[in-house]
CSV table of C-alpha atoms in Angstrom, one decimal:
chain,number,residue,atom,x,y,z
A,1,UNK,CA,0.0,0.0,0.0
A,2,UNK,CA,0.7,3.5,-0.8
A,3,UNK,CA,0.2,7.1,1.0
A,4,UNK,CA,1.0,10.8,0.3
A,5,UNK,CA,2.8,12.8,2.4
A,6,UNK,CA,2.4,16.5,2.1
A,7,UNK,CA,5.1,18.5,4.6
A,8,UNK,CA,3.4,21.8,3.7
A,9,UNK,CA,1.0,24.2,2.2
A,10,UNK,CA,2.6,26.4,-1.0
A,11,UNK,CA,1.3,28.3,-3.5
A,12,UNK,CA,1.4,26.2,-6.8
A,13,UNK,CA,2.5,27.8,-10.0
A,14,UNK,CA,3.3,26.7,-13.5
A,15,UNK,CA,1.7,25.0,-16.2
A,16,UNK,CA,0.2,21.3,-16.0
A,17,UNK,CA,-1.5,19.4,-19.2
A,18,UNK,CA,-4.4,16.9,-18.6
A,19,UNK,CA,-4.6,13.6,-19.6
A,20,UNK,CA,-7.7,12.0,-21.6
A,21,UNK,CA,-10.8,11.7,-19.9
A,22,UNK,CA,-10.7,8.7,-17.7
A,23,UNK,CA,-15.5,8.6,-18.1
A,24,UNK,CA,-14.6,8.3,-21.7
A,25,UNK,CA,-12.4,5.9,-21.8
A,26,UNK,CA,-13.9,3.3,-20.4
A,27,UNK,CA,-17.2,3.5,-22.6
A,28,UNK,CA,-15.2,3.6,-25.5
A,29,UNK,CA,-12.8,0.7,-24.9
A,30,UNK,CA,-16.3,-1.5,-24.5
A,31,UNK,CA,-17.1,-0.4,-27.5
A,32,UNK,CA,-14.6,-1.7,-29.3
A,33,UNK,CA,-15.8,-5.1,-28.9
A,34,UNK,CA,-18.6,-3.8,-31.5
A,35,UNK,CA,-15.8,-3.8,-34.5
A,36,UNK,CA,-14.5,-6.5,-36.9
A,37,UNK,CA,-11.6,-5.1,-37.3
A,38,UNK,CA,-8.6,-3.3,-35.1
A,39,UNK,CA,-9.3,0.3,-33.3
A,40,UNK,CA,-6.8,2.3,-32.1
A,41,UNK,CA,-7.4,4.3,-28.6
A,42,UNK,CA,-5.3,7.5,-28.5
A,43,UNK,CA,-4.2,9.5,-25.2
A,44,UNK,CA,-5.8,6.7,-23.1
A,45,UNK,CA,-4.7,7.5,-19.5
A,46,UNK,CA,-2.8,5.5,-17.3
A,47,UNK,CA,-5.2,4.6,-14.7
A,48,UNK,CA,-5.9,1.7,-12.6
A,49,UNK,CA,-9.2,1.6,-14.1
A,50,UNK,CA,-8.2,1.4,-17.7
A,51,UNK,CA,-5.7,-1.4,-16.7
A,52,UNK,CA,-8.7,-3.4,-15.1
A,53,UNK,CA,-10.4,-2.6,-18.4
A,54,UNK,CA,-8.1,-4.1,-20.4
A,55,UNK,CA,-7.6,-7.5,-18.6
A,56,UNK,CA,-12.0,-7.7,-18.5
A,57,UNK,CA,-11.6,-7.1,-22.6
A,58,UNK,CA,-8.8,-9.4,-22.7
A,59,UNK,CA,-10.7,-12.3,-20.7
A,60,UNK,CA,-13.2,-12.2,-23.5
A,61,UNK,CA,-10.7,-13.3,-26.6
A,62,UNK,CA,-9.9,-9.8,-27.7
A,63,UNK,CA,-6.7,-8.8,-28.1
A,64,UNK,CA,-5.5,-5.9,-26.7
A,65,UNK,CA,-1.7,-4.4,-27.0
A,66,UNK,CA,-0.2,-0.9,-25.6
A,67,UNK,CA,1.3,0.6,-28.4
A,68,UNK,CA,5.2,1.3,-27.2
A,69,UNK,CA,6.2,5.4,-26.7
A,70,UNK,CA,2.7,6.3,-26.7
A,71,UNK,CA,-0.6,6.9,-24.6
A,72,UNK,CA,-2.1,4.8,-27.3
A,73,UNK,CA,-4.2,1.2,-27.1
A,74,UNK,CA,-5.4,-1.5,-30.0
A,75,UNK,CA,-8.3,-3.4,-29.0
A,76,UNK,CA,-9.3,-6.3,-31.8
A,77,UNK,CA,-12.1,-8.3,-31.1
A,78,UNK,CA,-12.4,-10.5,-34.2
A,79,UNK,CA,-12.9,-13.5,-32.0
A,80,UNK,CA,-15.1,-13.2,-28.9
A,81,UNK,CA,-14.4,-16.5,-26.9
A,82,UNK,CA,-16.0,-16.1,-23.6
A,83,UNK,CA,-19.7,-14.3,-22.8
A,84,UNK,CA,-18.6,-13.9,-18.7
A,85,UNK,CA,-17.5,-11.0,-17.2
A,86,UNK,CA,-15.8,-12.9,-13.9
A,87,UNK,CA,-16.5,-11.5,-10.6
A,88,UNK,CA,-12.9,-10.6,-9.3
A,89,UNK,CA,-12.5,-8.5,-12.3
A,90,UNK,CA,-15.9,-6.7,-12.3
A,91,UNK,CA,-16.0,-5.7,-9.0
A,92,UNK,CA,-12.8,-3.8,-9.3
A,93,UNK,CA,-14.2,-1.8,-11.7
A,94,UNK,CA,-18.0,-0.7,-11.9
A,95,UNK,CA,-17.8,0.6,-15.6
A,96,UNK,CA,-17.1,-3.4,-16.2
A,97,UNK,CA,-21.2,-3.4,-16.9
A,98,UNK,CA,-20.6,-1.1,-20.3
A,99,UNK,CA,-19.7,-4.3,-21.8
A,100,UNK,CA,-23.2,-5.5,-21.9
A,101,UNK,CA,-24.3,-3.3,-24.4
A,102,UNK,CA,-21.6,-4.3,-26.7
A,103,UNK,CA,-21.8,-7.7,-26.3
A,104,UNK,CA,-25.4,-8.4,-26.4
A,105,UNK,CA,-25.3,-6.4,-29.8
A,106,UNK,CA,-22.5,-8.1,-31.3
A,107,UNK,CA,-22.8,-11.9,-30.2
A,108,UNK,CA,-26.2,-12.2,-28.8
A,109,UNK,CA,-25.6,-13.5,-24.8
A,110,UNK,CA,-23.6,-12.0,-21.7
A,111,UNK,CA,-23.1,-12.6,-18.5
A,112,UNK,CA,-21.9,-10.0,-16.2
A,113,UNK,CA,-21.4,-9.8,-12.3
A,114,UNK,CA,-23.3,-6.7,-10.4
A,115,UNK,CA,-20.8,-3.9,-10.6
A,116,UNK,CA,-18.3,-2.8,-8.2
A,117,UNK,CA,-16.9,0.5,-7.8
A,118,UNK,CA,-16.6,3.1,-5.3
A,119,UNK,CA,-18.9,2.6,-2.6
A,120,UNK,CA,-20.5,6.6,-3.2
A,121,UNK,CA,-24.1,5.4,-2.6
A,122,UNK,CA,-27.0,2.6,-4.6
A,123,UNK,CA,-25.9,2.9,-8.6
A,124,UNK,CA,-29.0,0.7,-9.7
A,125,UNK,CA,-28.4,-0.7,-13.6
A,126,UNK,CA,-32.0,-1.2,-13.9
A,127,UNK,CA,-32.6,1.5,-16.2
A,128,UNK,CA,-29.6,-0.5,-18.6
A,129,UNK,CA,-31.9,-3.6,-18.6
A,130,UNK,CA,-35.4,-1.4,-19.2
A,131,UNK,CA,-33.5,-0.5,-22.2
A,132,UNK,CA,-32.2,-4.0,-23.2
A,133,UNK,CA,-35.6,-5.3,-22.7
A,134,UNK,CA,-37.5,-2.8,-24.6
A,135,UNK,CA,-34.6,-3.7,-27.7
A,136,UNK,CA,-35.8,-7.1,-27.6
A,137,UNK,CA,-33.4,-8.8,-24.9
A,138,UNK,CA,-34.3,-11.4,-22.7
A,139,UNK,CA,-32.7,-10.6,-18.9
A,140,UNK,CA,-32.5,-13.0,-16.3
A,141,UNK,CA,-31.0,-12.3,-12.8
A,142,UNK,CA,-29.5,-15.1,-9.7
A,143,UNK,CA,-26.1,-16.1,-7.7
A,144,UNK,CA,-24.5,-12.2,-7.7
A,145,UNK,CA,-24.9,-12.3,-11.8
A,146,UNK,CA,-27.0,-10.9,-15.0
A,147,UNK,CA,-27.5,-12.3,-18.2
A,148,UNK,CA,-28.9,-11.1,-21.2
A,149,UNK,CA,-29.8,-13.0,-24.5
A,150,UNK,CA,-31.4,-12.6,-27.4
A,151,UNK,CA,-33.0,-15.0,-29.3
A,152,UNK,CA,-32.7,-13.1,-32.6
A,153,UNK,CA,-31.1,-9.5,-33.6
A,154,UNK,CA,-32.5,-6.8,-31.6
A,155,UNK,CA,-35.0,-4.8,-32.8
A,156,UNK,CA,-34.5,-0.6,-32.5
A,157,UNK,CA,-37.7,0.6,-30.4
A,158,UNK,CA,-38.3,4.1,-28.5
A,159,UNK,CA,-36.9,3.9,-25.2
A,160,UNK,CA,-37.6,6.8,-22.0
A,161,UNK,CA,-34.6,7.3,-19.4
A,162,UNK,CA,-36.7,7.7,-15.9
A,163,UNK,CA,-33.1,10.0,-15.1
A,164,UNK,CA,-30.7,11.0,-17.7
A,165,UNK,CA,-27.9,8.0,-16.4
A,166,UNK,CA,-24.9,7.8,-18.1
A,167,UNK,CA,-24.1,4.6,-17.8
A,168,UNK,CA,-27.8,3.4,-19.0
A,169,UNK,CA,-27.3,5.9,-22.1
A,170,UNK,CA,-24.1,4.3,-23.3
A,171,UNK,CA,-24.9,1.0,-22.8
A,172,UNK,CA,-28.4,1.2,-24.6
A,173,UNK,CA,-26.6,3.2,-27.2
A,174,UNK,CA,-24.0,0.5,-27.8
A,175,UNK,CA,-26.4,-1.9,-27.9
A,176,UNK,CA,-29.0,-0.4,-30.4
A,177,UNK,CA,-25.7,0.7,-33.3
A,178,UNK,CA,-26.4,-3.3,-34.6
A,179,UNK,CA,-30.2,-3.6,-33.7
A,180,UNK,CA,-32.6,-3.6,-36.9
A,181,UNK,CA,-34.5,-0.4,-37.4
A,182,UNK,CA,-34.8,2.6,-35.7
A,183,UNK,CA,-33.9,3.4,-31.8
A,184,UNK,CA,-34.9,6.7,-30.0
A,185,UNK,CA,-33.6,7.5,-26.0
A,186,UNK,CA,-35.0,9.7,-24.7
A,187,UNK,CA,-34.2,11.8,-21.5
A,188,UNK,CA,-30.2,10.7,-22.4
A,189,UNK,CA,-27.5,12.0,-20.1
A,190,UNK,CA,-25.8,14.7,-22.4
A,191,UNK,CA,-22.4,14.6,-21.1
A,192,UNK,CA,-19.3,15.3,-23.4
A,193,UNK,CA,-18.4,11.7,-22.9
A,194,UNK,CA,-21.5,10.6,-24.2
A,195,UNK,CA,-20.9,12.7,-27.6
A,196,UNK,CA,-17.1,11.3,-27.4
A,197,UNK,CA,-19.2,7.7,-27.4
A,198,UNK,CA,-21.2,8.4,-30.2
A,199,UNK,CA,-18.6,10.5,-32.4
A,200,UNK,CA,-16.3,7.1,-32.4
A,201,UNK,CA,-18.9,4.8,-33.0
A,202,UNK,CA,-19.5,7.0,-36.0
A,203,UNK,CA,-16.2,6.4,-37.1
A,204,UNK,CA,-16.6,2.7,-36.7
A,205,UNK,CA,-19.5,3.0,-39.1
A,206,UNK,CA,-23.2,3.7,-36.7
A,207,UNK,CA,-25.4,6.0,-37.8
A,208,UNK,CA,-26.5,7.8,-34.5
A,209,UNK,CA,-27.7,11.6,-34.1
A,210,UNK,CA,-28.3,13.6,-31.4
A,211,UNK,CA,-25.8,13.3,-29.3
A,212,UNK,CA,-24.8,15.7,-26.8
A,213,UNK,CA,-29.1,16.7,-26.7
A,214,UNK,CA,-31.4,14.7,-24.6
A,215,UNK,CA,-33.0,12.7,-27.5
A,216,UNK,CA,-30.6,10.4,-29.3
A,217,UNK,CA,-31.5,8.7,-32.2
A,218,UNK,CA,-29.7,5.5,-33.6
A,219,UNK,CA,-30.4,4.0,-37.1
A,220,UNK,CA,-28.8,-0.1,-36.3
A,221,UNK,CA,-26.5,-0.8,-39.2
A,222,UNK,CA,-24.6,-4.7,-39.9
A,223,UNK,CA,-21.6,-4.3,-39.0
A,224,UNK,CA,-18.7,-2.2,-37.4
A,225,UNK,CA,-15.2,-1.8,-38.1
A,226,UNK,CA,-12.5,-0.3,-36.2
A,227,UNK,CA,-11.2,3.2,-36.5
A,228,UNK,CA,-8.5,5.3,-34.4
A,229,UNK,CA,-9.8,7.7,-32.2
A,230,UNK,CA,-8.8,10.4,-29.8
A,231,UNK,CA,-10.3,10.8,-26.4
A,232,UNK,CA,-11.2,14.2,-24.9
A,233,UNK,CA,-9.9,15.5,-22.3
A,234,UNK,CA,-10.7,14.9,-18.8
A,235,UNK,CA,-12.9,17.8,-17.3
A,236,UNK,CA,-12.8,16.2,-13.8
A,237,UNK,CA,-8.8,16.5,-13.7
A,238,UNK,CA,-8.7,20.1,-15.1
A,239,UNK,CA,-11.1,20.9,-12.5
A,240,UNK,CA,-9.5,19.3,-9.6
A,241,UNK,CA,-6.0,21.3,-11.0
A,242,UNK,CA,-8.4,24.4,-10.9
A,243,UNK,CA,-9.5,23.7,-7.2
A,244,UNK,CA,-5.5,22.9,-6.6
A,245,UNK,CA,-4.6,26.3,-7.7
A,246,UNK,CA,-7.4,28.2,-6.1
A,247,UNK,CA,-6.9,26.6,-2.8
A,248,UNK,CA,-3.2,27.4,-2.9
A,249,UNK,CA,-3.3,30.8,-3.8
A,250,UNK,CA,-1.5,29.8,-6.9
A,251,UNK,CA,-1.3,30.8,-10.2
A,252,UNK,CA,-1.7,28.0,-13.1
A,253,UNK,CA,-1.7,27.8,-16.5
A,254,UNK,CA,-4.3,24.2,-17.1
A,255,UNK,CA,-3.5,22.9,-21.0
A,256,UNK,CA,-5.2,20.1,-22.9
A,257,UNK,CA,-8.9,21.3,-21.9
A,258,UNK,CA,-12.1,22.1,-23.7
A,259,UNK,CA,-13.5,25.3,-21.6
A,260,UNK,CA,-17.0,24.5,-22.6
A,261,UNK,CA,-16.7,21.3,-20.9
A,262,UNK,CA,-16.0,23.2,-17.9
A,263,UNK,CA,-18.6,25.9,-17.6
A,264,UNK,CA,-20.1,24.9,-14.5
A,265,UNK,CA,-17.1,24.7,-12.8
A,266,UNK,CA,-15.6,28.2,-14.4
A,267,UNK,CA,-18.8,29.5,-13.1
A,268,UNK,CA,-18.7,28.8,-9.4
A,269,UNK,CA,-14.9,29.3,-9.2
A,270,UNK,CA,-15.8,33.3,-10.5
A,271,UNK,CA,-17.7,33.2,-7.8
A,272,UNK,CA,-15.7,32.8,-5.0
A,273,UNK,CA,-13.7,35.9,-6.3
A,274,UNK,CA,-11.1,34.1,-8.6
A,275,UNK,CA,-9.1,35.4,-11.7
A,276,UNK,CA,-10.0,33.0,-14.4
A,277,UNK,CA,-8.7,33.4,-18.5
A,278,UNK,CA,-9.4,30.7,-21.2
A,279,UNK,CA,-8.3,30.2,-24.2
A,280,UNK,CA,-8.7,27.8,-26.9
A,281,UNK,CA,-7.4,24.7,-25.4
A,282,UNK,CA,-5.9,26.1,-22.2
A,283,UNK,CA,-7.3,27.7,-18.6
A,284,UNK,CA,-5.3,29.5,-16.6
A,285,UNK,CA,-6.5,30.4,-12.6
A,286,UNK,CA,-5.2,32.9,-10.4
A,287,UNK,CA,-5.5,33.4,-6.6
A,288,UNK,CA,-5.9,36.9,-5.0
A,289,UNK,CA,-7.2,37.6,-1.8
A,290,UNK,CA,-9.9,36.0,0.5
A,291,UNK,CA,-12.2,33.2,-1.1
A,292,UNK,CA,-15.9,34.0,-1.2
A,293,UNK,CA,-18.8,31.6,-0.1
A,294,UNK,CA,-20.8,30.2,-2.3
A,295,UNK,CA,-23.8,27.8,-2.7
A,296,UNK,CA,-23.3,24.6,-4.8
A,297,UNK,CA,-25.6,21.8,-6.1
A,298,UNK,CA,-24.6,19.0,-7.9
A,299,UNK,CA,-27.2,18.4,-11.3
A,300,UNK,CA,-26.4,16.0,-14.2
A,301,UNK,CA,-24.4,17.9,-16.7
A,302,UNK,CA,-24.7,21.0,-17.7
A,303,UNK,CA,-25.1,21.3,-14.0
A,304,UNK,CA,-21.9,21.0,-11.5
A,305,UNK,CA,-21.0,18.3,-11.3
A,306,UNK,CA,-21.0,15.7,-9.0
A,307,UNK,CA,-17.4,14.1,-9.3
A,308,UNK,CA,-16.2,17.7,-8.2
A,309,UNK,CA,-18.3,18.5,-5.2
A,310,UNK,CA,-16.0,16.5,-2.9
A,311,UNK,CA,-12.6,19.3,-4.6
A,312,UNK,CA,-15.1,22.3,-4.2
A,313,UNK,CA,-16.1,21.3,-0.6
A,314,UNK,CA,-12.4,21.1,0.3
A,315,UNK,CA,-11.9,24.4,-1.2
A,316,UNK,CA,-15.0,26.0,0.2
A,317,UNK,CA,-13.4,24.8,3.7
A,318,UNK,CA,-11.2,27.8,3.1
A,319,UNK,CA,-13.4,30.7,2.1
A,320,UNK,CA,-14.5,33.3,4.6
A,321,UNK,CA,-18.1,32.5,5.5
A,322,UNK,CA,-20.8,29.9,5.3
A,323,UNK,CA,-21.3,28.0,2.2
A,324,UNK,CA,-23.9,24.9,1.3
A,325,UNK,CA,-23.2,22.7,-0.7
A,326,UNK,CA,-25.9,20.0,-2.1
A,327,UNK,CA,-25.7,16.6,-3.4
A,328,UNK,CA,-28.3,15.4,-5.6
A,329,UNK,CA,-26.7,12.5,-8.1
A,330,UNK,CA,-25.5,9.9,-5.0
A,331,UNK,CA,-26.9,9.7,-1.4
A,332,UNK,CA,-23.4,8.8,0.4
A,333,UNK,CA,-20.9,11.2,-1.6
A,334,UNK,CA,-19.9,12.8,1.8
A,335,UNK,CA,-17.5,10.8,2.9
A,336,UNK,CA,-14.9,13.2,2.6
A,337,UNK,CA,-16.5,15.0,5.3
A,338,UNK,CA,-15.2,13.4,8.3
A,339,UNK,CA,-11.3,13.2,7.0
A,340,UNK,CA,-11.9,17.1,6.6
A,341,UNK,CA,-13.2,17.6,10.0
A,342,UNK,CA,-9.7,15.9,11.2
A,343,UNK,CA,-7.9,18.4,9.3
A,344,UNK,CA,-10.1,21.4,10.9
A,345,UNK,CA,-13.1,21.8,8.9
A,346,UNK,CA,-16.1,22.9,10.3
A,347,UNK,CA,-18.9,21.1,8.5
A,348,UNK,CA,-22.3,19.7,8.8
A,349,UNK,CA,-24.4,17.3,7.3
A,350,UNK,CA,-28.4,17.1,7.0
A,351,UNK,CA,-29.1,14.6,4.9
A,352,UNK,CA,-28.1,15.7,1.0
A,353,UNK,CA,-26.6,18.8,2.4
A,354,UNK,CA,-23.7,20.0,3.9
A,355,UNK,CA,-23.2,23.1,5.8
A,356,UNK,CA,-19.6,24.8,5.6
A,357,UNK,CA,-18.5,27.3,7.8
A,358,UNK,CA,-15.4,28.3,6.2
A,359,UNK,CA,-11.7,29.6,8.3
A,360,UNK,CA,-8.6,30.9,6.9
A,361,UNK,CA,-6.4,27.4,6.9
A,362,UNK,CA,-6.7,23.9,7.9
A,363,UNK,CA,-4.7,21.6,9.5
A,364,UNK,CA,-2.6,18.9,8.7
A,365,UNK,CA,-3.3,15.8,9.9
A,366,UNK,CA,-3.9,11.6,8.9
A,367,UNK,CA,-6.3,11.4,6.7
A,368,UNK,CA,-7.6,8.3,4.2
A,369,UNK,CA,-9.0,8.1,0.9
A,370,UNK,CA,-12.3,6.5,1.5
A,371,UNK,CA,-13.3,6.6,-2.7
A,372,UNK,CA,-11.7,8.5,-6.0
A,373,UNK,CA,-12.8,11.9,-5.8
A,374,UNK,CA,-13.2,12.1,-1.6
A,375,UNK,CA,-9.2,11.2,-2.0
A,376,UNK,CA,-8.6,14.2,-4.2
A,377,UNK,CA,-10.9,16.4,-2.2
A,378,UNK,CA,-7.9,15.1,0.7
A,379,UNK,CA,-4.9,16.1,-1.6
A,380,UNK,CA,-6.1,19.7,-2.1
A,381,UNK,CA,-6.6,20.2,1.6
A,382,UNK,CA,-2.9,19.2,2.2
A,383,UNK,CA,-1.8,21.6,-0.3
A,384,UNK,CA,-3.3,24.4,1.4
A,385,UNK,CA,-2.9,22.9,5.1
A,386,UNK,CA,-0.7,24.8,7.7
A,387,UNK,CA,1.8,21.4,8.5
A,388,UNK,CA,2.1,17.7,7.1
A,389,UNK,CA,-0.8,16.0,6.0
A,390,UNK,CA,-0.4,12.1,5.5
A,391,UNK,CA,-3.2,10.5,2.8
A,392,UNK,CA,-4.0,7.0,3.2
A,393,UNK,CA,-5.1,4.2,0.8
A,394,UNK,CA,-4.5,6.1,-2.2
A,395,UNK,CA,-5.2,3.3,-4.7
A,396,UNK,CA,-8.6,4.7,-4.8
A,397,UNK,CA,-6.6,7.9,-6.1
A,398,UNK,CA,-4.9,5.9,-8.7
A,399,UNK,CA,-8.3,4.4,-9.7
A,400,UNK,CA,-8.8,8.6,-12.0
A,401,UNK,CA,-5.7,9.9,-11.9
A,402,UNK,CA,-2.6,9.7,-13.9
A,403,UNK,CA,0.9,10.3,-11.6
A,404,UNK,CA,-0.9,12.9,-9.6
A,405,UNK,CA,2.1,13.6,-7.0
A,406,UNK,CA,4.3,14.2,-10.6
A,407,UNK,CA,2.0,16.5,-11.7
A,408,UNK,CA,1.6,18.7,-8.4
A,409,UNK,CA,5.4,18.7,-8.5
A,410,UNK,CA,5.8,19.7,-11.5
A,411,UNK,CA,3.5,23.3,-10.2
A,412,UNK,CA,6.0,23.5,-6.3
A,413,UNK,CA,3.8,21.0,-4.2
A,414,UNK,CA,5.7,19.3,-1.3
A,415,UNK,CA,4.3,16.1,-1.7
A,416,UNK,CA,5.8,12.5,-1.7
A,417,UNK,CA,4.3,9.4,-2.6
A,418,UNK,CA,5.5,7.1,-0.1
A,419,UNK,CA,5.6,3.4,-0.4
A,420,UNK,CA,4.2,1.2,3.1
């Protein structure tokens, strides 16, 4: 096992580029079981996650293979020898269940263990199999496992999302590119990952509009072949970097973005009294002076969202005055709070909502990394803690971000990563 040690608080300045989006990733790499022929992944992060993703692709009869000096992956599923996603490797890894979709489509039965993942609160998949049934699937659940068959090729049919899920988006989605006929989701998450989803199965050869609104439309096609493609950045990293400089006092220069991805996060960030440029593929933050309260809610996208409330609650632990921050997506996302309150927060929590009565600094103390985004919430109140701060059980760091400690470095941070 691994920590962090952070020996003190300094204001980080430089210039830091992101890596590819670790909630595109994962959705696209499933889809490449859809192709007959090799795809090429570019600026795939190195994440614990993507490894895990690999092996569960592998364990099918795909090959996959790491292209040497780059950030690049092939995938090549011309012969799909297994139809069982095993449980040690799915419940590592709760995006392990995007492989339904795919699999379903392409060889007509799959059988997946119930998803793991961070433990952030219930993640039902129920709205996935609504959407499998309605396509002509027949599910069957028992012994910690799902299966879905089909007897003959699914048939494209309208389907309505009871919540715009991501997950339950891209799996439909992946599923309905080979079914016959016409397929309309409705309510769909809008995410950018989901319009990085559908712009590469588009280069494989689907026929899908709509993307990006909250009606997609899919027209199924025969077949798929295999393309290269480049994931988008990762708007969860550039705004934990953003948080990192804010909190600090910093001033950083945030490359490899897309700032329209980021809106929400821009937004808020003004708020609290923050300098913020952007340009084309590059944000840039600047402290100055006390932070400013604010209010936050987490909403599906465009709204703020919810794999940054844990970064902006850390932050918010350092603005002058009472802030409240609400979480809407997942009922047991405040986690973080107790780790904070060892560090000097002052924070309470009714129910969904969390009160924040800000202070000038926090403390340093030993802390632990309870899920992903609750251990980077951890990270950026060492960086702006008065004395050492020692992060525990940091895998679940590694699990969405790519050589974090290098990175902070790289901007002045003090922090080690420390082997136990």
């Amino acid at each position: 096992m691994a920590k962090y040690v952070i020996s003190e608080g300094v204001p980080l300045k430089g210039k830091v580029r992101v890596d590819g989006a670790k909630n595109s990733v994962l959705p696209i790499m499933a889809a490449s079981l859809l192709g007959e022929s090799k795809s090429i992944i570019e600026e795939v992060p190195d994440l614990y996650d993507v490894k895990m993703m690999c092996e569960l692709i592998k364990s099918l009869g795909a090959d996959v293979e790491t292209i040497p000096g780059s950030s690049s992956i092939s995938f090549h599923a011309r012969d799909i020898t297994n139809s069982t996603a095993p449980y040690e490797l799915v419940n590592k890894l709760r995006a392990s269940f995007l492989i339904m979709g795919p699999m379903l489509a392409k060889t007509g039965y799959v059988r997946v263990a119930l998803p793991g993942g961070c433990a952030i609160g219930s993640r039902p998949v129920d709205l996935h199999l609504k959407g499998f049934t309605a396509l002509g699937a027949e599910i069957t659940q028992g012994h910690g496992y799902i299966e879905a068959r089909r007897s003959k090729k699914l048939t494209g049919n309208k389907i309505y999302l009871d919540f715009p899920s991501v997950g339950a988006t891209e799996n439909i989605l992946m599923a309905a590119v080979l079914a016959e006929g016409q397929t309309s989701i409705e309510n769909a998450a809008i995410e950018p990952e989901i319009v990085d989803l559908a712009n590469y199965l588009n280069e494989m050869g689907a026929c899908i509009k709509g993307a990006g609104t909250d009606t997609i439309r899919i027209i199924g096609v025969d077949r798929l072949q295999g393309c290269t493609h480049t994931i988008i950045p990762d708007r969860i990293e550039a705004g934990t970097f953003m948080v990192a400089a804010a909190i600090t006092n910093g001033d950083v220069e945030i490359q490899n973005v897309v700032p329209d991805h980021l809106k929400p996060i821009i937004a808020k960030l003004k708020e609290t009294g923050l300098e913020i440029s952007e340009e084309l593929t590059s944000i840039r933050i600047k402290g100055g002076g006390d932070l400013k309260p604010v209010d936050v809610k987490t909403l599906p996208y465009p709204g703020f969202p919810t794999d940054m409330q844990a970064q902006m609650t850390s932050l918010l632990c350092c603005s002058q005055g009472t802030s409240i921050v609400t979480e809407t997506i997942f009922e047991n996302r405040f986690m973080h709070v107790s780790e904070l309150k060892r560090m000097g927060a002052s924070i309470k929590i009714d129910g969904r909502t969390a009160v924040i009565e800000g202070k000038q600094c926090l403390t340093g103390a030993t802390v632990k990394a309870t899920d992903l985004r609750a251990g980077a919430a951890l990270v950026l109140a060492g960086l702006s803690a008065e004395g050492a701060t020692e992060i525990g059980e940091i895998q679940h760091i590694d699990r969405g971000y790519c050589k974090l400690e290098h990175k902070l470095k790289t901007l002045g941070a003090k922090i080690e990563r420390v082997e136990e």
